[in-house]
PDB file of C-alpha atoms in Angstrom:
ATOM      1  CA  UNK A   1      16.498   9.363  21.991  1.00 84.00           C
ATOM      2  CA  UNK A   2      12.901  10.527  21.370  1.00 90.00           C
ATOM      3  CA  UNK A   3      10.260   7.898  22.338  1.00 92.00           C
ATOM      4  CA  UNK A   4       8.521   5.826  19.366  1.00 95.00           C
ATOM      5  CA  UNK A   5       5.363   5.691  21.674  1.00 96.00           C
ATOM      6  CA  UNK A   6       5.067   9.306  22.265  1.00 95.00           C
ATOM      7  CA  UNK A   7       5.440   9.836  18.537  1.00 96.00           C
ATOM      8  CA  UNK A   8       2.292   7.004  18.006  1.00 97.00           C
ATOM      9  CA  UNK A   9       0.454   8.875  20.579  1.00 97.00           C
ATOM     10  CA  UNK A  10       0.829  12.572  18.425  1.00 97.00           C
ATOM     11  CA  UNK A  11      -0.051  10.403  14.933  1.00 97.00           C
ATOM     12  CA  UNK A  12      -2.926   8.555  16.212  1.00 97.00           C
ATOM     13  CA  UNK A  13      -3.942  12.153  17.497  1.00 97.00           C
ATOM     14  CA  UNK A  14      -3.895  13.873  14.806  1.00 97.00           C
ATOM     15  CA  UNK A  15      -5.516  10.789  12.846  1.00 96.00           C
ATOM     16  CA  UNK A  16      -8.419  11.237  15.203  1.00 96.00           C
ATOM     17  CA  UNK A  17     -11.821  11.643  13.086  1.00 95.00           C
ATOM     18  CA  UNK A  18      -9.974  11.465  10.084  1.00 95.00           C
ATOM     19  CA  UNK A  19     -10.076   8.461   7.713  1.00 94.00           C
ATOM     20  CA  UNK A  20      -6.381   8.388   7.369  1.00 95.00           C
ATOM     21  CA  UNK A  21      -4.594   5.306   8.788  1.00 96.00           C
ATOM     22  CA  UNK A  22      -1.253   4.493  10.556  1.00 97.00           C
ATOM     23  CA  UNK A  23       0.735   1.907   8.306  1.00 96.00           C
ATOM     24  CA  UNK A  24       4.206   2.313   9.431  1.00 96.00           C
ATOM     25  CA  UNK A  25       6.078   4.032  12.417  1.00 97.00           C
ATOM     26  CA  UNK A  26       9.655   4.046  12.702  1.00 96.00           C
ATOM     27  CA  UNK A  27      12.129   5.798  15.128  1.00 96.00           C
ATOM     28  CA  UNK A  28      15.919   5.186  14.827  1.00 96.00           C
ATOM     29  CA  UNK A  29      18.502   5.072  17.216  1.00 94.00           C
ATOM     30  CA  UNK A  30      19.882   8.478  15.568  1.00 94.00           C
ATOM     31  CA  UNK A  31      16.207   9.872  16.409  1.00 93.00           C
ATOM     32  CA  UNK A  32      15.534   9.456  12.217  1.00 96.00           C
ATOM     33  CA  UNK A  33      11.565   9.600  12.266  1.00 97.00           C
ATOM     34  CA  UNK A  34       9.520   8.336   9.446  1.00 97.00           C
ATOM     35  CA  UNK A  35       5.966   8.109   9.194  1.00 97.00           C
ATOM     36  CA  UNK A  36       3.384   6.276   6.615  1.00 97.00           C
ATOM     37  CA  UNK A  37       0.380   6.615   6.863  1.00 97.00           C
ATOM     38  CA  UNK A  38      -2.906   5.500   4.084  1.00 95.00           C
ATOM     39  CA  UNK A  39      -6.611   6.715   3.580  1.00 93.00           C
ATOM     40  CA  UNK A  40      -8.783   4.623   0.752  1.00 90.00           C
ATOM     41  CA  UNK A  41      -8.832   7.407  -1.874  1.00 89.00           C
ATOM     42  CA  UNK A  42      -4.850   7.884  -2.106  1.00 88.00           C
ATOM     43  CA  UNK A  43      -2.855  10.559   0.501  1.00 92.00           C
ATOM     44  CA  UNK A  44      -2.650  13.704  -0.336  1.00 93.00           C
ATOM     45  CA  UNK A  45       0.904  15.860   0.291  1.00 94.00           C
ATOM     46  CA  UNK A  46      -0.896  18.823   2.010  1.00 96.00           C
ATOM     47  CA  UNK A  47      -2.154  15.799   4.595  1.00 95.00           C
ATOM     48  CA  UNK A  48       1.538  15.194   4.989  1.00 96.00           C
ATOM     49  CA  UNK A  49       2.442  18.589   5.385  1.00 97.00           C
ATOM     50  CA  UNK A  50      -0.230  18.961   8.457  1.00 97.00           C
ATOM     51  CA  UNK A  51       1.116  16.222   9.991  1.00 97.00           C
ATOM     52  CA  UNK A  52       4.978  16.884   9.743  1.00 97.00           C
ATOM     53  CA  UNK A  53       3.907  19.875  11.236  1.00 97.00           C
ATOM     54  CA  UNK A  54       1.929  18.788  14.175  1.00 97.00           C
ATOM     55  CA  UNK A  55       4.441  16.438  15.323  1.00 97.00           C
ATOM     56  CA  UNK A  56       6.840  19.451  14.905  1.00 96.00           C
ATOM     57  CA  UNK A  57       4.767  21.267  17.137  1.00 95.00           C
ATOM     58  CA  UNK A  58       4.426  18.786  19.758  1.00 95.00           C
ATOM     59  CA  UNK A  59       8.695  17.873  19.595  1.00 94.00           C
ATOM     60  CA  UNK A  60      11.158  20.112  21.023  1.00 89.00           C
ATOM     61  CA  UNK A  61      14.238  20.563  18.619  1.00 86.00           C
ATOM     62  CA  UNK A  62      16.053  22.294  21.677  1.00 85.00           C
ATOM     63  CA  UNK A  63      15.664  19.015  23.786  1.00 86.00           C
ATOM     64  CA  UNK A  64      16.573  16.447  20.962  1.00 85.00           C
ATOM     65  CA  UNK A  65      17.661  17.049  17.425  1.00 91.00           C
ATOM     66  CA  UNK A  66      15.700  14.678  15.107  1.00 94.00           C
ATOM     67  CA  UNK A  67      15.280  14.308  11.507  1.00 96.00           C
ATOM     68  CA  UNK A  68      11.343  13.878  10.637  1.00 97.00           C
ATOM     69  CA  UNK A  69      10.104  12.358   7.179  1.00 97.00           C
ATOM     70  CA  UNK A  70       6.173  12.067   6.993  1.00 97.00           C
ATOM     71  CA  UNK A  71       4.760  10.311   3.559  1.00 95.00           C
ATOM     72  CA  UNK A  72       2.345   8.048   2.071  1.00 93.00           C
ATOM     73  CA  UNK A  73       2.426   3.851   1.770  1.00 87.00           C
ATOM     74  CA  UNK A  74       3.036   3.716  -1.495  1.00 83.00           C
ATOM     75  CA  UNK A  75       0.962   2.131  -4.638  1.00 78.00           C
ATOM     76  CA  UNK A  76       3.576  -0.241  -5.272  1.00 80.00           C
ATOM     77  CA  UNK A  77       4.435  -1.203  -1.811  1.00 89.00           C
ATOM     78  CA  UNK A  78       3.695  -4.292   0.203  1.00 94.00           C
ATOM     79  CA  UNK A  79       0.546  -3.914   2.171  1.00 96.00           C
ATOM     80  CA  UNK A  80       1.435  -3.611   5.940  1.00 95.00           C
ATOM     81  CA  UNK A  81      -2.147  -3.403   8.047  1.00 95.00           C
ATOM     82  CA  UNK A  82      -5.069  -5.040   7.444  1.00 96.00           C
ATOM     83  CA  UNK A  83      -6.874  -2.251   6.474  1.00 96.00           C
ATOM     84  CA  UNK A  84      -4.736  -1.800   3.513  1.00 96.00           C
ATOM     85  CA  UNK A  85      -5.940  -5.151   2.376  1.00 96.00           C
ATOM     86  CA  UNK A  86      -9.499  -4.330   3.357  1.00 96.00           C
ATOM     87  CA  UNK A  87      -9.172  -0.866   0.627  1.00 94.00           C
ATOM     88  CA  UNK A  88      -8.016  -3.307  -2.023  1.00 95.00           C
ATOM     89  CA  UNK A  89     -11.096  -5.904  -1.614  1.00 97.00           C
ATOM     90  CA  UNK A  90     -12.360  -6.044  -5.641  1.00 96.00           C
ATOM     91  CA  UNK A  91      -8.514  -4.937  -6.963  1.00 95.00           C
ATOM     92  CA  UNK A  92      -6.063  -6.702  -8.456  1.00 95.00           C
ATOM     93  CA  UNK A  93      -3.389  -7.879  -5.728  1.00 96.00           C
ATOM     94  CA  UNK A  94      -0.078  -9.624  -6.545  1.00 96.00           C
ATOM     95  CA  UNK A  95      -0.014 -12.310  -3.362  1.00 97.00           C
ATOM     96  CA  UNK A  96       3.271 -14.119  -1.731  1.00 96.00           C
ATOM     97  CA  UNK A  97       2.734 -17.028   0.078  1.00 95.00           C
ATOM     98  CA  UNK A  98       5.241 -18.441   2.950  1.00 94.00           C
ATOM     99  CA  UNK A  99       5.646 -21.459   0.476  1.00 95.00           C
ATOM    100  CA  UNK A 100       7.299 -19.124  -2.618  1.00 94.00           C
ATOM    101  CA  UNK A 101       3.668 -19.238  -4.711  1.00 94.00           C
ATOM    102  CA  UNK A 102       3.056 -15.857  -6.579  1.00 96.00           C
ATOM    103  CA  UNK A 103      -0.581 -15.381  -7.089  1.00 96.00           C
ATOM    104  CA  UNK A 104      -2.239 -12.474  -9.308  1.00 96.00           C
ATOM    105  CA  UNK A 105      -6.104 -11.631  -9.136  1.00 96.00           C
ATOM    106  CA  UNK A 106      -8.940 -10.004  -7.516  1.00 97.00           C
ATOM    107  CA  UNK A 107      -8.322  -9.717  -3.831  1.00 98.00           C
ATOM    108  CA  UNK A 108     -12.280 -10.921  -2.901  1.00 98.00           C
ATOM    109  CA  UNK A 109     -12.260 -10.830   1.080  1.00 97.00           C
ATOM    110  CA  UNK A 110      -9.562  -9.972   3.577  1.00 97.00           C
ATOM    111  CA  UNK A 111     -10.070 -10.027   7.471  1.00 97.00           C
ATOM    112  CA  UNK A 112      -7.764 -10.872  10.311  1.00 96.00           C
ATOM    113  CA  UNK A 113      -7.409 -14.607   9.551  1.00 97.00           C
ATOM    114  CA  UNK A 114      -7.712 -14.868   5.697  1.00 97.00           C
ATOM    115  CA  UNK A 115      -7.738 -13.696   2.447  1.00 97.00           C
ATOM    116  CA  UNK A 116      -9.878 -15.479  -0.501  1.00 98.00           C
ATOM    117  CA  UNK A 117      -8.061 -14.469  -4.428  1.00 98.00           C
ATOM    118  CA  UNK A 118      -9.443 -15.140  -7.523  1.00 97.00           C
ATOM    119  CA  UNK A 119      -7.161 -16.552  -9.610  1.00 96.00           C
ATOM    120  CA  UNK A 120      -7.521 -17.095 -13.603  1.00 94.00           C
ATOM    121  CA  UNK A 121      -6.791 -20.922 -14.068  1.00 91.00           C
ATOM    122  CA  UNK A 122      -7.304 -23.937 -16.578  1.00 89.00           C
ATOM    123  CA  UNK A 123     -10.301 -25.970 -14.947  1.00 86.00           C
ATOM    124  CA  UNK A 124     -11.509 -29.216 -16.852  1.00 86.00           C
ATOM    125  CA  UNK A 125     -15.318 -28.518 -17.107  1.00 83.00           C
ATOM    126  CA  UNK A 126     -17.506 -31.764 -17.508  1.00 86.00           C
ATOM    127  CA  UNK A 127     -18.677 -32.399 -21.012  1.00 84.00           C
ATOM    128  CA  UNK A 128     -15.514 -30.478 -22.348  1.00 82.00           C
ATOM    129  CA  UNK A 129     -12.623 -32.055 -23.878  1.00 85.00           C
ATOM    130  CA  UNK A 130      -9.973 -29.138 -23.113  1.00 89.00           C
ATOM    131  CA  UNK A 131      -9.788 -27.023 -19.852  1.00 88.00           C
ATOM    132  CA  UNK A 132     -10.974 -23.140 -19.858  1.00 87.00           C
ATOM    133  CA  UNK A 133      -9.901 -20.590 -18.438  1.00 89.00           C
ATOM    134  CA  UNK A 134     -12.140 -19.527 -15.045  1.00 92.00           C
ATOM    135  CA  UNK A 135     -11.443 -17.298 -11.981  1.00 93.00           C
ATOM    136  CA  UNK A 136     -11.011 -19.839  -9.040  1.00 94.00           C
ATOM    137  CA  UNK A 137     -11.321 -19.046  -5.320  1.00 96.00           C
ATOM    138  CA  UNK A 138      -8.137 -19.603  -3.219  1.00 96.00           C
ATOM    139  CA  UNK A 139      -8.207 -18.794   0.335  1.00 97.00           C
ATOM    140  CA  UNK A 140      -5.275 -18.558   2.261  1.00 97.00           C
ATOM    141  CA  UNK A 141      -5.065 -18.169   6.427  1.00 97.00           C
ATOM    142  CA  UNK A 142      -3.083 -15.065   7.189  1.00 97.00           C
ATOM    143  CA  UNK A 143      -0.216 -16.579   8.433  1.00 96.00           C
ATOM    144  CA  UNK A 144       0.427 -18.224   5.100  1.00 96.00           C
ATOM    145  CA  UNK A 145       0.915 -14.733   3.187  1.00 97.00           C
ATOM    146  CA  UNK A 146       4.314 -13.493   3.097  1.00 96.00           C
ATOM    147  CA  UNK A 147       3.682 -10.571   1.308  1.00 96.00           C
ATOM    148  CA  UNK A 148       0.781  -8.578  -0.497  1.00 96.00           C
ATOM    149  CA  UNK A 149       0.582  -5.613  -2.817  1.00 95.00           C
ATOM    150  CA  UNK A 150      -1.566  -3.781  -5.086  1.00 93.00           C
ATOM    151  CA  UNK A 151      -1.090  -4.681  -8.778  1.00 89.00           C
ATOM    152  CA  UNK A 152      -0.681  -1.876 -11.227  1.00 82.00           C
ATOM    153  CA  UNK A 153      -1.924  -2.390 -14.580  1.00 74.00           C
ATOM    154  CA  UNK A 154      -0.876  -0.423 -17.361  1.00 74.00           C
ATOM    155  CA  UNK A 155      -2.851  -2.009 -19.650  1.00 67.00           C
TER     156      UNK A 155
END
């Protein structure tokens, strides 16, 4: 069975200097390789190509067979690292908490411990009879957030 750290170690190599990320890693039992990785600006398919064929390079077919599938994140995908969240600051984000609450709007901050949305809601104003409409802050600790992604808009 190839080695899931030895396969990190040639990524994160050939990620060196680059402003491509690592978002996903997997090697199966049936040495089934796939690879995801990110960069702010979208991934481009000749990146891909450079990397399938580095980690070629550095894996002997003659001492294990394996199957290797190198790609991008995804648009529509759930965010994985925190640097995909960081990218997104200022976008639209579609946010799952650990309680079942769906939350659309701008994705304002994102670090390690939290994330702060701005969510369009009905506030009462003072010296208003009917609530309107205004983005309002929610900020939610890391470990509350199931599940983020990037929220396309074909609008």
């Amino acid at each position: 069975m190839i080695d899931k750290a030895k396969v990190q170690a040639l990524v994160e190599q050939w990620l060196d200097g680059k402003d491509y990320f690592l978002t996903d890693l997997t090697v199966t039992p049936d040495d089934c390789i796939t690879v995801e990785i990110d960069h702010a600006d979208g991934v481009w398919i000749d990146d891909c190509v450079q990397l399938s064929r580095f980690i070629e390079e550095h894996l002997s077919r003659d001492e294990e067979d394996y199957e290797l599938e190198v790609g991008s994140a995804g648009l529509g995908q759930p965010f994985k690292v925190l640097r995909q969240w960081q990218n997104h600051v200022g976008k639209q984000v579609e946010i799952l908490s650990a309680d079942g609450r769906k939350l659309k709007g701008e994705l304002r901050e994102a670090d390690a411990e939290h994330i702060v949305i701005a969510v369009r809601q009905k506030v009462q104003v003072e010296g208003k009879k009917r609530p309107v409409m205004q983005d309002v802050d929610i900020t939610l600790p890391m470990s509350e957030v199931k599940s983020g992604r990037y929220l396309l808009d074909f609008k």
